Short mmCIF file of C-alpha atoms in Angstrom, two decimals:
data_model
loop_
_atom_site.label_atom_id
_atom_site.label_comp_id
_atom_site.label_asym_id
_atom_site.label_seq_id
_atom_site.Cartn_x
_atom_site.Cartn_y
_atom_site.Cartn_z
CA UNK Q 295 0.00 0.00 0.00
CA UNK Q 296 1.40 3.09 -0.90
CA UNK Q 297 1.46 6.36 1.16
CA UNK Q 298 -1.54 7.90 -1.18
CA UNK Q 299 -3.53 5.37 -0.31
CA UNK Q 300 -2.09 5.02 3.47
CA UNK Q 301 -2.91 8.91 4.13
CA UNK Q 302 -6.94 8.43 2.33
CA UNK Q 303 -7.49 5.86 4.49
CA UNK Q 304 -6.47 7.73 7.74
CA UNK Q 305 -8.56 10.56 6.35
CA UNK Q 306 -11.68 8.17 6.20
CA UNK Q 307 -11.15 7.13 9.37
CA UNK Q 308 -10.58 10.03 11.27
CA UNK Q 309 -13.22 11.58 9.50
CA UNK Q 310 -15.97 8.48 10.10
CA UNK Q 311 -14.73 8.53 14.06
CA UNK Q 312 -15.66 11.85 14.15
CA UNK Q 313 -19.19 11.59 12.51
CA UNK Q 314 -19.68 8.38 14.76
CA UNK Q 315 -19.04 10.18 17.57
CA UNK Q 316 -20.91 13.36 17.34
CA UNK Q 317 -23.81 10.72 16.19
CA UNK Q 318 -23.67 8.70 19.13
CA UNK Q 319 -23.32 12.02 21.60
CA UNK Q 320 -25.87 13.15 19.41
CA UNK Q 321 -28.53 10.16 20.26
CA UNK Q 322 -27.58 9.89 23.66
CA UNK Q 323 -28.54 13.40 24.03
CA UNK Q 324 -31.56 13.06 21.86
CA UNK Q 325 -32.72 10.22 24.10
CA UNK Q 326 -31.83 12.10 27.32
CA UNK Q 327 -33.97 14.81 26.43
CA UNK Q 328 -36.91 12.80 24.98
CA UNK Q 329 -37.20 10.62 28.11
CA UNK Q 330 -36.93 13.81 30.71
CA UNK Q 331 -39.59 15.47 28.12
CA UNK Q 332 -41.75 12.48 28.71
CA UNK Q 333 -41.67 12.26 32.57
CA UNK Q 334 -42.08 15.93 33.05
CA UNK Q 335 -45.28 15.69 30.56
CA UNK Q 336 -46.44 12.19 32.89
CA UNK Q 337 -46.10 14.05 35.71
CA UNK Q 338 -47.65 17.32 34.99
CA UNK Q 339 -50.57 15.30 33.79
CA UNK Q 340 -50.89 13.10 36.70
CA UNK Q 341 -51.56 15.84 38.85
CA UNK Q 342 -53.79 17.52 36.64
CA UNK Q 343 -55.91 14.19 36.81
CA UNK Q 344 -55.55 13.57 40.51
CA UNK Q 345 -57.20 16.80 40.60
CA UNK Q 346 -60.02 15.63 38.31
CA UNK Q 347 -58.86 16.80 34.78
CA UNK Q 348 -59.93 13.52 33.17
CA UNK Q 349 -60.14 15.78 30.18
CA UNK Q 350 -56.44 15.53 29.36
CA UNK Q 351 -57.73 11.65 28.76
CA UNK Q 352 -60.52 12.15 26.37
CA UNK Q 353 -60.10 10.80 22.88
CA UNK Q 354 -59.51 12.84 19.71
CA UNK Q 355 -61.69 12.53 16.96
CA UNK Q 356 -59.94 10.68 13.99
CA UNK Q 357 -60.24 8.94 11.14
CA UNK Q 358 -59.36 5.01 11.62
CA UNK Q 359 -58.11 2.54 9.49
CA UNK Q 360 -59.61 -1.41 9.17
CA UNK Q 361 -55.95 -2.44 9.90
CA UNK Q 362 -55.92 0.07 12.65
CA UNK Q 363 -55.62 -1.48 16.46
CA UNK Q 364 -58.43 -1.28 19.08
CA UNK Q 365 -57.05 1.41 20.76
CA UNK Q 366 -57.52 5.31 19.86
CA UNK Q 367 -54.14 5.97 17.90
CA UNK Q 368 -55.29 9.77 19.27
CA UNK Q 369 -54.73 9.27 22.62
CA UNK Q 370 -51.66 7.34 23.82
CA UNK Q 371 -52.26 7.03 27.29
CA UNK Q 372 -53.65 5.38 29.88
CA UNK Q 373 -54.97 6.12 33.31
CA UNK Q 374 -56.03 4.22 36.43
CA UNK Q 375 -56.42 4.93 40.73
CA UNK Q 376 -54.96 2.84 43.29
CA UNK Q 377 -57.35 3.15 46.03
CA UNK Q 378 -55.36 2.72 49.76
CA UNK Q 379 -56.65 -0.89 50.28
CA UNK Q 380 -54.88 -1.84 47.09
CA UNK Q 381 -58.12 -1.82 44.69
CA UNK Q 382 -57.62 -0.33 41.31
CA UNK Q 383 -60.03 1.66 38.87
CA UNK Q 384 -59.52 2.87 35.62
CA UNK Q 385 -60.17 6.30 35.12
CA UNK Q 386 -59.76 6.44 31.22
CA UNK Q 387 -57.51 6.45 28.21
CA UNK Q 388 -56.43 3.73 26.14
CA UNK Q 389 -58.23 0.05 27.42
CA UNK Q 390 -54.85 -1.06 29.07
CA UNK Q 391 -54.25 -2.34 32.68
CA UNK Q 392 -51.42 -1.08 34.45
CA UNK Q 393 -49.76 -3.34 36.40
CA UNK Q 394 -49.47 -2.20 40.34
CA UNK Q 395 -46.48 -3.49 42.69
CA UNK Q 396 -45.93 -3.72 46.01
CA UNK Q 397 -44.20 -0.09 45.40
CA UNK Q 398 -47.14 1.39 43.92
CA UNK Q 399 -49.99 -0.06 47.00
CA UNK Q 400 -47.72 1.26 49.42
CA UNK Q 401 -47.46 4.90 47.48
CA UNK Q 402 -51.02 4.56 47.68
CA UNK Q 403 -51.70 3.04 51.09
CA UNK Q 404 -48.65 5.49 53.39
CA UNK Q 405 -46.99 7.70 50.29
CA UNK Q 406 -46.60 11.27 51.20
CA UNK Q 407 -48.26 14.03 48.82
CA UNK Q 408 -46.41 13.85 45.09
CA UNK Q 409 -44.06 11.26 45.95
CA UNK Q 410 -43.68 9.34 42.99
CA UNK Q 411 -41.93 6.56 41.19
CA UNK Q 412 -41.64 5.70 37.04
CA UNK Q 413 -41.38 2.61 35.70
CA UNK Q 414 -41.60 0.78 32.34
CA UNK Q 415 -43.72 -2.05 31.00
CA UNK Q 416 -45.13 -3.82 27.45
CA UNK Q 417 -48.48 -4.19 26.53
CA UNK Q 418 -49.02 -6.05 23.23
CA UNK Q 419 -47.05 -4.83 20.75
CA UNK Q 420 -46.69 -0.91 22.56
CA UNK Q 421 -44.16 -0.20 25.13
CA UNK Q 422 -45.23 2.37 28.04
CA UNK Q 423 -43.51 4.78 30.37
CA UNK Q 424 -45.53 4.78 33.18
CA UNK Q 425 -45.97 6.77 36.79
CA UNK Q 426 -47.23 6.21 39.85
CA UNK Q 427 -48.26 9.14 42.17
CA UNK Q 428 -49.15 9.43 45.67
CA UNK Q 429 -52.21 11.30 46.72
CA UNK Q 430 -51.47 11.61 50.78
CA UNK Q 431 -51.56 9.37 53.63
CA UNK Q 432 -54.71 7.52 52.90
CA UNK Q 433 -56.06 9.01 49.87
CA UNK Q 434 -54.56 6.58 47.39
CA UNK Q 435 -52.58 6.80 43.96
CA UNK Q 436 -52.84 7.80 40.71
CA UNK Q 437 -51.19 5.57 38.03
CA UNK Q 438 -50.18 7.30 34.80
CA UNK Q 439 -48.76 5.51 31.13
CA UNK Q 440 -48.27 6.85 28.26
CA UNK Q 441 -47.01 5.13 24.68
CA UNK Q 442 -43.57 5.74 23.86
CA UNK Q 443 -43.47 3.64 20.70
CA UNK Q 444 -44.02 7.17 18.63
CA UNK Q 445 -40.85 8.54 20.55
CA UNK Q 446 -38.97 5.15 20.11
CA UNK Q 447 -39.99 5.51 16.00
CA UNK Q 448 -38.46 9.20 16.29
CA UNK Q 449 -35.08 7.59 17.84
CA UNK Q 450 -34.81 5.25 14.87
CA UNK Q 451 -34.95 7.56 12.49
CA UNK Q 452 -32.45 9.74 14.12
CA UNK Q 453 -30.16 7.20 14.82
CA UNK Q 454 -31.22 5.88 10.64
CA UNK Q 455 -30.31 9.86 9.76
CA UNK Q 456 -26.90 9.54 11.83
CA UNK Q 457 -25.56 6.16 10.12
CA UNK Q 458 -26.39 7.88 6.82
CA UNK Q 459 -24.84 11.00 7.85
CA UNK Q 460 -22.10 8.98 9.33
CA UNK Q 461 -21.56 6.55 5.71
CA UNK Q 462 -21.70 9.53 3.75
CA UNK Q 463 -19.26 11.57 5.55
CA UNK Q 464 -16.67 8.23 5.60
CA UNK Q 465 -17.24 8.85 1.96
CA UNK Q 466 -16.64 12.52 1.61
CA UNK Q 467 -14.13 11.67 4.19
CA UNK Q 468 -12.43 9.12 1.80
CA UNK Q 469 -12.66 11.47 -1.08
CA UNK Q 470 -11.05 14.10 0.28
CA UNK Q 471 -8.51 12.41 2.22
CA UNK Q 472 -7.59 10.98 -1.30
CA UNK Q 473 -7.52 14.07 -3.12
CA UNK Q 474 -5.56 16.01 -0.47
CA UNK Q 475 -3.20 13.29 -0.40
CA UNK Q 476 -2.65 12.84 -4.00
CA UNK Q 477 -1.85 16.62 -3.69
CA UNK Q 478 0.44 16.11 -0.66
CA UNK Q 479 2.12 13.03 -2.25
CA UNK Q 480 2.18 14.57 -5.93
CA UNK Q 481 5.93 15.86 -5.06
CA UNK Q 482 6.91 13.16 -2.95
CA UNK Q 483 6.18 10.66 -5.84
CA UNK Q 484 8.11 12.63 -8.16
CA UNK Q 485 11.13 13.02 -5.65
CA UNK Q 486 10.86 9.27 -5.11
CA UNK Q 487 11.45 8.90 -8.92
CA UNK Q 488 14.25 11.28 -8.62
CA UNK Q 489 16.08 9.30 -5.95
CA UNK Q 490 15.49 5.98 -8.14
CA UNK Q 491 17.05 7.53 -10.91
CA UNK Q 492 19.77 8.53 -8.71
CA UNK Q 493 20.10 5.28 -7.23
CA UNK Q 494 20.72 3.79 -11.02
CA UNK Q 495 23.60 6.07 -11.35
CA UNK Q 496 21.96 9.20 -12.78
CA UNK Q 497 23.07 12.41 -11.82
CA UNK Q 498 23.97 14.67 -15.32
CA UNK Q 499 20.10 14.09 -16.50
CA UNK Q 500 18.45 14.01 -13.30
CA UNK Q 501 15.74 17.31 -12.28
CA UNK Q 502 14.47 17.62 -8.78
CA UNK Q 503 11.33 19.39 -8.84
CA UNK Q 504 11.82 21.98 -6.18
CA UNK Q 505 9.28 24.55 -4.92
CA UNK Q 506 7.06 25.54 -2.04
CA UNK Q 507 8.18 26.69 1.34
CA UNK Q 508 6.53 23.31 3.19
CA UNK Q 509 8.54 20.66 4.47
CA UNK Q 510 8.31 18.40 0.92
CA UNK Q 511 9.65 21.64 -0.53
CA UNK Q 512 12.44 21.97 2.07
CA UNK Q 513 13.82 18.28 1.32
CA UNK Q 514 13.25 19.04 -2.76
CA UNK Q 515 15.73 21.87 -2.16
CA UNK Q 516 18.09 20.20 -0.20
CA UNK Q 517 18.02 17.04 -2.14
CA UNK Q 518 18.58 19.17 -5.17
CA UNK Q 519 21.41 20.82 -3.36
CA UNK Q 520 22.92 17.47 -2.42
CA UNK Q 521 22.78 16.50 -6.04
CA UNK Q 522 24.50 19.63 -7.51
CA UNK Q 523 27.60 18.73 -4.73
CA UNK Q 524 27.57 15.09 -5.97
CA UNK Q 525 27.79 15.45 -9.17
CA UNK Q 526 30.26 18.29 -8.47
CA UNK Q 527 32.32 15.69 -6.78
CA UNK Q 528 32.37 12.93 -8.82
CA UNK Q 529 32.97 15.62 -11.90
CA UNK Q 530 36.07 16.48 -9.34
CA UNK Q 531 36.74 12.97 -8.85
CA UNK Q 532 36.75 12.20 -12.70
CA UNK Q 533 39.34 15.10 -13.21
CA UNK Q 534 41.79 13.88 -10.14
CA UNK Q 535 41.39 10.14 -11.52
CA UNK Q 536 42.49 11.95 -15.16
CA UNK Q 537 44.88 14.36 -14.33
CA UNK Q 538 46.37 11.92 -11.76
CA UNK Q 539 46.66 9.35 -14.75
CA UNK Q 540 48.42 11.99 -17.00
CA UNK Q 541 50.93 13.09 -14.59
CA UNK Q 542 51.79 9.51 -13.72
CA UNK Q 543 52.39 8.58 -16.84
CA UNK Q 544 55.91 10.28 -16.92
CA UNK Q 545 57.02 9.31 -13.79
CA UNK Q 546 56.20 5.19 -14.95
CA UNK Q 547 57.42 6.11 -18.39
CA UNK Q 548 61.14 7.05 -16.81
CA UNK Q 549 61.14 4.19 -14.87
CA UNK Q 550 60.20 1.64 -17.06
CA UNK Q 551 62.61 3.37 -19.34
CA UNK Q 552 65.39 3.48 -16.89
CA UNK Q 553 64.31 -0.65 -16.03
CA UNK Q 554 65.05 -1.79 -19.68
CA UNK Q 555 68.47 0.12 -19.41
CA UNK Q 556 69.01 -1.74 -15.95
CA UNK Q 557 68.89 -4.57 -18.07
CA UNK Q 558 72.68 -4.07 -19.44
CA UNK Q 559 73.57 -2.72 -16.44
CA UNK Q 560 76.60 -4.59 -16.25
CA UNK Q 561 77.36 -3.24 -19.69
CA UNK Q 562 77.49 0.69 -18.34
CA UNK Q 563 80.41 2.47 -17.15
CA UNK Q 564 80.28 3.68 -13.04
CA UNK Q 565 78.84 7.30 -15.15
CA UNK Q 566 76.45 5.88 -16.15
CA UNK Q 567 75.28 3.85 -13.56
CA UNK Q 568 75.64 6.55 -10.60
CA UNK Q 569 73.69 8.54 -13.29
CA UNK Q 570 70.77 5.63 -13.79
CA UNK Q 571 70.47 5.03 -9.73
CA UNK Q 572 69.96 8.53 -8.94
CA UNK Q 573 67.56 9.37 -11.80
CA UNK Q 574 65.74 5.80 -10.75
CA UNK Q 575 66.16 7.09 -7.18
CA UNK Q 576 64.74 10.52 -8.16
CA UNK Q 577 61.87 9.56 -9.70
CA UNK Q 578 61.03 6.56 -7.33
CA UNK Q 579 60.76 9.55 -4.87
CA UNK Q 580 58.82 12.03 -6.92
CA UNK Q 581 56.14 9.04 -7.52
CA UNK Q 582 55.78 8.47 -3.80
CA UNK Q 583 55.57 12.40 -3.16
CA UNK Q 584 52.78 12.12 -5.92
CA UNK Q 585 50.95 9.40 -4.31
CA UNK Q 586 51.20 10.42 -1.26
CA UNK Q 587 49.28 14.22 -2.04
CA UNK Q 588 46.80 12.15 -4.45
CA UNK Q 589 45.88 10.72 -1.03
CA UNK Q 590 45.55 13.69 1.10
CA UNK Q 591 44.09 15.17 -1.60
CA UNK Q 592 41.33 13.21 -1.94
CA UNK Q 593 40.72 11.57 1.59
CA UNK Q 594 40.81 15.15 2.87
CA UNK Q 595 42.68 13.93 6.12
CA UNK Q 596 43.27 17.14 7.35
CA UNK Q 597 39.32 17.70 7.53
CA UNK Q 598 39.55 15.11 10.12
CA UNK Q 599 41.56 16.92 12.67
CA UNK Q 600 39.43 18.91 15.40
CA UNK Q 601 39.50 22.60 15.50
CA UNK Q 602 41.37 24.39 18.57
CA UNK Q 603 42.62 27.89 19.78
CA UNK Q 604 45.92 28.49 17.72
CA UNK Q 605 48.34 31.39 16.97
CA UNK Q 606 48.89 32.09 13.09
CA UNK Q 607 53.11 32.98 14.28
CA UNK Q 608 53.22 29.56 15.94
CA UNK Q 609 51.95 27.74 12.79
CA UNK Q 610 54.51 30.02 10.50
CA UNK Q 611 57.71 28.96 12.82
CA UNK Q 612 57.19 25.58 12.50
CA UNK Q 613 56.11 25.46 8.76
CA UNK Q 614 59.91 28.00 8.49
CA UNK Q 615 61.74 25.85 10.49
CA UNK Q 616 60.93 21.96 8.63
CA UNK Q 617 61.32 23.98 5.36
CA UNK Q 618 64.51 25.45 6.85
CA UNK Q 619 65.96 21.83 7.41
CA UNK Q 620 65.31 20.57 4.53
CA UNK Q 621 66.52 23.57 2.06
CA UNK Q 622 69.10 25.05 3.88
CA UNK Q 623 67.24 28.45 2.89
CA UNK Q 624 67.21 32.08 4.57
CA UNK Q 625 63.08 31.98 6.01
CA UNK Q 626 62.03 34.95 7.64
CA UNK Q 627 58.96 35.23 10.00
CA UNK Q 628 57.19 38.55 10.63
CA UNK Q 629 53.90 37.89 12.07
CA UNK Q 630 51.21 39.89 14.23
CA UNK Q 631 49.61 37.91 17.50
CA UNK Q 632 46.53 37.40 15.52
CA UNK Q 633 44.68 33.76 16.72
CA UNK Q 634 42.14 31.74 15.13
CA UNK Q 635 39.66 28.53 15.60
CA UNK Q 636 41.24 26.16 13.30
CA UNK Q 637 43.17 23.42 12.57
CA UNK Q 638 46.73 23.63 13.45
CA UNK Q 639 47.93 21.15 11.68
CA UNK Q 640 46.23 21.57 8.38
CA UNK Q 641 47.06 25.45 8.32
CA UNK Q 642 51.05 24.67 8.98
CA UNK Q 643 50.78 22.00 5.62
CA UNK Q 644 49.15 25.03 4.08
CA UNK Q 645 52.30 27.50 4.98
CA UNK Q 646 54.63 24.57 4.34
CA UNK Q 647 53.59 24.10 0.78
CA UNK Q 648 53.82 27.39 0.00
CA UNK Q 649 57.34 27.98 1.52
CA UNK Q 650 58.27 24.92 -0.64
CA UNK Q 651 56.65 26.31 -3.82
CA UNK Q 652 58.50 29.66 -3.19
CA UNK Q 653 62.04 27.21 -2.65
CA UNK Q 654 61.69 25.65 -5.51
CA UNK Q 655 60.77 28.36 -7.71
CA UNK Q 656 63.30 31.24 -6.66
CA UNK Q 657 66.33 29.07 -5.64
CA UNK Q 658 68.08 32.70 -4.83
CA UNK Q 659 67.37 34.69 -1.93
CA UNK Q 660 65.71 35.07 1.51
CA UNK Q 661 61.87 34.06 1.56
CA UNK Q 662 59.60 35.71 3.81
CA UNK Q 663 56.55 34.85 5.28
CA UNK Q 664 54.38 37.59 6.83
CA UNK Q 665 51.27 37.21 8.94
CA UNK Q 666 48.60 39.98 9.50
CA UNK Q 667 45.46 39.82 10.61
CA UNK Q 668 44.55 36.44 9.48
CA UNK Q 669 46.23 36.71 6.17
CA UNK Q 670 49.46 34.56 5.48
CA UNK Q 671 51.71 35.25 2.32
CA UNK Q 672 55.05 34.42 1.51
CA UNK Q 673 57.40 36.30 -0.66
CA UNK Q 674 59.75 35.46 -2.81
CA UNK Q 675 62.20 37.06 -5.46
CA UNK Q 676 61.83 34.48 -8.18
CA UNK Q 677 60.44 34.63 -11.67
CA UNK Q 678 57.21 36.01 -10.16
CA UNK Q 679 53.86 34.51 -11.93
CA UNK Q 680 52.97 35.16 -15.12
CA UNK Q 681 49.32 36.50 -15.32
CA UNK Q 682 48.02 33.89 -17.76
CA UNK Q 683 48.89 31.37 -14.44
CA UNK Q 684 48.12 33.53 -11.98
CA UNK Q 685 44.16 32.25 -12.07
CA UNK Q 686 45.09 28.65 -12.19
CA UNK Q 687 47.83 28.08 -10.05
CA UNK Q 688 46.06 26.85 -7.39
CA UNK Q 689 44.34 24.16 -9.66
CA UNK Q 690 45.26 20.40 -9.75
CA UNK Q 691 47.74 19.65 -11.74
CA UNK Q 692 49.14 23.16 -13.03
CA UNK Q 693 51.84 23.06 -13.71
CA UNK Q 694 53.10 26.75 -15.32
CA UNK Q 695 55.75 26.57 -18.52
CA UNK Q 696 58.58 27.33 -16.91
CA UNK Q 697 57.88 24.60 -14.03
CA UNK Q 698 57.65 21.84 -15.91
CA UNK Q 699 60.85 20.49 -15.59
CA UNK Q 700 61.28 20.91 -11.98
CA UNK Q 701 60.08 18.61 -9.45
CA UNK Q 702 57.04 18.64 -8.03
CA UNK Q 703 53.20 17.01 -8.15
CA UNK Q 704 51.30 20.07 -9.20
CA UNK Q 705 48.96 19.32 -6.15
CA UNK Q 706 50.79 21.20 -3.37
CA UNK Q 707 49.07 25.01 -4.24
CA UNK Q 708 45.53 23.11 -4.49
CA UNK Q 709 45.76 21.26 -0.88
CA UNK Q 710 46.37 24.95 0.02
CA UNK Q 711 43.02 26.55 -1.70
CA UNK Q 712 41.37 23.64 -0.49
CA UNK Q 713 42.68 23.94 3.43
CA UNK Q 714 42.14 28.31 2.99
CA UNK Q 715 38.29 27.44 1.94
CA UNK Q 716 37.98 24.96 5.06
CA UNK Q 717 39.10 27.84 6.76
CA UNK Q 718 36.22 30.38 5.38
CA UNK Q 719 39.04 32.25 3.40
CA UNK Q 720 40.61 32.34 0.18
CA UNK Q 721 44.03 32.21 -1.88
CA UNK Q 722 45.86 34.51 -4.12
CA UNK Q 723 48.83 34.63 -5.99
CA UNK Q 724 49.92 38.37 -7.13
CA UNK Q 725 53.38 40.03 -8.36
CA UNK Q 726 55.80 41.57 -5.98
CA UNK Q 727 57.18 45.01 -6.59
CA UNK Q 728 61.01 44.51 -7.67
CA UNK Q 729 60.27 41.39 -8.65
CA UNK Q 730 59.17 37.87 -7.54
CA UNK Q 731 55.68 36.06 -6.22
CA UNK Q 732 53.32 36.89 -3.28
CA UNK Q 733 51.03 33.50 -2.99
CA UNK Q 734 49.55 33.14 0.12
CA UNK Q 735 45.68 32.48 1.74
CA UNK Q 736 43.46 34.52 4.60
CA UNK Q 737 41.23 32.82 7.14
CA UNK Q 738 37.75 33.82 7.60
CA UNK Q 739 37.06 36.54 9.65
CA UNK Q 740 34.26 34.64 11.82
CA UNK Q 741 37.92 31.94 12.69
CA UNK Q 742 39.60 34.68 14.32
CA UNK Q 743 39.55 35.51 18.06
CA UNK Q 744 38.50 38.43 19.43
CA UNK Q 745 41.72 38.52 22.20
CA UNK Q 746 43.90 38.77 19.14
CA UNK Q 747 45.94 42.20 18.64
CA UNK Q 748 46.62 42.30 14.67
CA UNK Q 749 48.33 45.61 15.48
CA UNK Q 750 51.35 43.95 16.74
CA UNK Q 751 53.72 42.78 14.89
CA UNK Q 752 56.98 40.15 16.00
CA UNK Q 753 59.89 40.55 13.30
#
């Protein structure tokens, strides 16, 4: 059963629980009323005929049927004195006997004035509500009936009009449950097609059919939100499986070249072979550099790391000082006491890659790296960036003309843009005055905390 059908049938129910219940409130009431109506009229009329209104008993002229019973149809009801020995009389109405208890001769031999009792009984095919009335200490009773077939007739046709109320009302109940739901579902059916699509592997093709402010329009948005990010990512995913094919290529190319020339090894002179080793050497270690930012590239491992209290200067020194290490280059480190809410760790790969970019592309002079106010560039007085690069130098891969024979992956700059936008910031790569690069990134402003002091600077 499907939810259309699921939310018409709640609809019908609900709806036929309601109508049942006002009914049955309704009859209950309806009965309540009819039955009070009918002892107030029995005993308003047995005290008119206690005090000799037998006029209130006289038949009504009418007009009589062969099928119609012995008794006036006119005049429902029947009358009768209980004398205080116990005989009875009839005083007039309908030819019917009332029956008299032990209740009703002592009413009528030691009742007080008005004290009274009802009762019900069945004569032939009528049913009676009857009362019994006390006159006074010694002055007997006064036994009133009257037919309440006519009032029973009027209950079944109220409770007939509430069952047909009640079915048709299940059926409007029905119908519009199953229209509103067919309008409630109409998106929901569509987004269910979307996600089956989806689930077959279709994402380029696929359109989510968004609108409305409700909560089906809500998920329709977000759903088409999460699509637009998955295809984005497997589109992202395609390119890093292609570009990181491409730049493999060379890499595997030298070394299967440099493997067939192992082959007459023997055959080389010590040249040649100190010259094979290193370049296999070289290029065993540019591969595992590769592989290991493909990695970190796309596991995102530095997403991983929780976020903590952390001083841009501290992250700077220790990106300087590994880079220092291993280059054997001049770093400076002028920084402000600026502190964000990040990740310490991913920020100082950021600043390491970019001191190692800024190495390997000016292999003359000091390199700086300056920190303000949640911005961190480094300097350097290299080539400088030519501006045909300078929009894609922080894309996979990119690798500018006059890099391409120098080692490197072409990933480092992009782990950088990405860590930046984890960060709420951004990258940018620019020309230095006199010559050389200015790359660097800035953290959002919402990272940084408000007990920093950009203002000061540390040389």
């Amino acid at each position: 059963m499907n939810l259309r059908s699921k939310l018409a049938i709640a609809f019908a129910g609900v709806g036929a629980a309601a109508a049942i219940l006002v009914g049955v409130l309704s009859y209950q009431a309806a009965s309540q009323r009819i039955d009070a109506e009918l002892d107030r009229s029995l005993l308003t009329t047995s005290a008119e005929v206690a005090a000799g209104a037998t006029q209130v008993l006289a038949p009504s002229p009418v007009t009589r049927g062969p099928d119609d019973d012995d008794h006036d149809e006119a005049q429902p009801m029947v009358a009768q004195a209980i004398a205080p020995d116990g005989g009875v009389r009839a005083i007039g109405g309908r030819p019917v006997r009332l029956d008299v208890g032990d209740d009703d001769r002592a009413l009528a031999a030691t009742g007080a004035l008005g004290d009274h009792r009802y009762w019900n009984f069945t004569a032939g095919r009528d049913d009676y509500r009857a009362i019994t009335v006390a006159l006074g200490p010694g002055r007997g009773a006064v036994q009133l009936g009257i037919d309440v077939d006519e009032s029973r007739h009027v209950l079944g046709e109220l409770a007939a009009r509430i069952t047909g109320v009640s079915a048709l009302v299940l059926a409007v109940a029905a119908l519009a449950g199953w229209l509103l739901a067919r309008q409630i579902t109409r998106r929901l059916v569509r987004l269910t097609d979307v996600t089956e699509q989806v689930s077959d592997g279709r994402l380029d093709d696929v359109t989510v059919p968004t609108g409305g402010r409700d909560e089906v329009g809500r998920l329709a948005t977000s759903f088409d939100r999460m699509l637009g990010r998955l295809a984005d990512a497997r589109a992202d995913q395609d390119r890093l499986v292609q570009d990181a094919a491409h730049e493999l290529r060379t890499p595997l190319t030298s070394l299967r070249t440099n493997a067939s020339v192992l082959r007459r090894f023997a055959e080389l002179t010590p040249e040649s072979r100190a010259r094979l080793l290193d370049d296999v050497d070289g290029e065993t270690r540019e591969l595992t550099h590769l592989v290991d930012e493909l990695v970190e590239l796309a596991t995102r491992r530095y997403e991983a790391e929780e976020p903590a209290q952390i001083e841009l200067r501290e992250v700077a020194e220790h990106a300087a000082e590994r880079v220092r290490r291993r280059s054997a280059r001049t770093i400076t480190v002028t920084a402000d006491t600026s502190a964000v809410n990040g990740q310490a760790k991913a920020l100082e790969r950021a600043v390491s890659n970019l001191l190692e970019n800024a190495v390997k592309f000016a292999p003359d002079g000091p390199v700086e790296v300056v920190v303000r106010a949640g911005r961190v560039q480094v300097l350097d007085r290299g080539p400088g960036i030519a501006d045909e690069d300078a929009v894609r130098v922080f894309d996979r891969f990119h690798r500018a003309d006059g890099a391409r024979g120098l080692p490197g992956s072409g990933l480092g700059l992009a782990i950088v843009r990405d860590i930046a936008l984890a960060h709420g910031g951004r990258v940018f790569a620019e020309p230095r005055p006199g010559g050389g690069a200015v790359v660097g990134f800035t953290v959002g402003a919402d990272l940084l905390l408000p007990n920093s002091h950009p203002g000061h600077v540390d040389g």
